[in-house]
Amino acid sequence: MPEPRKRKQMHERRVVEHRYNTHRWRKYRDGFLKLNPLCAECDDAATVVDHIEPVRLGGDFWSPDNHQGLCAHHHNAKSGREAHKRITYGPKAKN
């Protein structure tokens, strides 16, 4: 009987976006959260700058129009939903 396939460790599965670990991003993030201090979903304190359209699906990394402040709870929920969506590439792809 064949060996069951082992899942990759989380750090092997994650897509690492190096721009999050730059001085420029941290400075931008702090400024954005000062201007948008409340979660877009629940009006608690926003702690995360979320990309509305994920960068891996073509969202602009630096566009303020593609950002929203979210609390950790709503950011984790949104990211979890996006991680399980089917990705369709091409013009006017609907997910």
XYZ file of C-alpha atoms in Angstrom:
95
model
C 0.000 0.000 0.000
C 1.457 3.420 -0.937
C 2.455 5.889 1.750
C -0.120 8.638 2.361
C 0.890 12.000 0.966
C 2.054 14.375 3.642
C 0.930 17.968 3.603
C 3.619 20.576 3.266
C 4.439 22.553 6.373
C 2.694 25.918 6.610
C 5.897 27.851 5.929
C 6.361 25.812 2.752
C 2.801 26.480 1.539
C 2.624 30.206 2.172
C 3.352 32.681 -0.578
C 5.857 35.097 0.871
C 5.415 38.677 -0.252
C 8.696 40.398 0.578
C 7.240 43.902 0.269
C 5.489 43.443 3.626
C 8.883 43.340 5.325
C 10.127 46.720 4.106
C 10.420 50.078 5.794
C 8.293 51.585 3.027
C 5.359 49.216 3.706
C 5.543 49.609 7.505
C 5.544 53.397 7.157
C 2.632 53.270 4.681
C 0.707 50.843 6.926
C 1.088 53.078 9.987
C -0.101 56.120 8.036
C -3.042 54.252 6.502
C -4.224 52.976 9.894
C -3.999 56.495 11.359
C -6.312 57.740 8.609
C -8.547 54.622 8.761
C -8.537 53.569 12.428
C -11.718 51.445 12.359
C -12.377 48.008 10.901
C -14.390 48.236 7.679
C -16.570 45.353 8.905
C -17.273 45.963 12.585
C -15.949 49.399 13.673
C -13.467 47.853 16.154
C -9.881 49.098 15.982
C -8.253 48.230 12.656
C -4.912 46.481 13.087
C -4.315 45.194 9.537
C -4.188 46.873 6.125
C -6.010 44.429 3.861
C -5.821 44.251 0.074
C -9.439 44.235 -1.107
C -8.451 42.493 -4.351
C -5.655 40.064 -3.410
C -2.283 40.855 -4.967
C -1.930 37.252 -6.156
C -5.142 37.737 -8.169
C -4.017 40.965 -9.791
C -4.787 43.567 -7.140
C -2.457 46.553 -7.016
C -0.102 46.268 -4.039
C 0.346 50.015 -3.467
C -3.020 51.476 -4.528
C -4.877 53.043 -1.574
C -8.115 52.227 -3.437
C -7.256 48.548 -2.975
C -6.745 48.833 0.795
C -9.053 48.698 3.780
C -8.427 48.598 7.493
C -9.611 45.426 9.224
C -9.417 44.008 12.728
C -7.447 40.761 13.024
C -10.644 38.688 13.314
C -12.170 39.942 10.056
C -8.839 39.873 8.198
C -8.262 36.236 9.176
C -11.814 35.298 8.172
C -11.482 37.052 4.790
C -8.062 35.508 4.132
C -9.407 32.060 4.993
C -12.302 32.442 2.553
C -9.948 33.652 -0.181
C -7.545 30.757 0.392
C -10.322 28.287 -0.421
C -11.639 30.031 -3.527
C -11.049 28.527 -6.928
C -8.683 30.713 -8.928
C -9.766 31.428 -12.496
C -7.346 33.311 -14.697
C -8.254 35.290 -17.763
C -10.265 38.354 -18.751
C -13.171 39.187 -16.473
C -12.613 36.102 -14.326
C -15.253 35.698 -11.632
C -14.347 33.870 -8.414
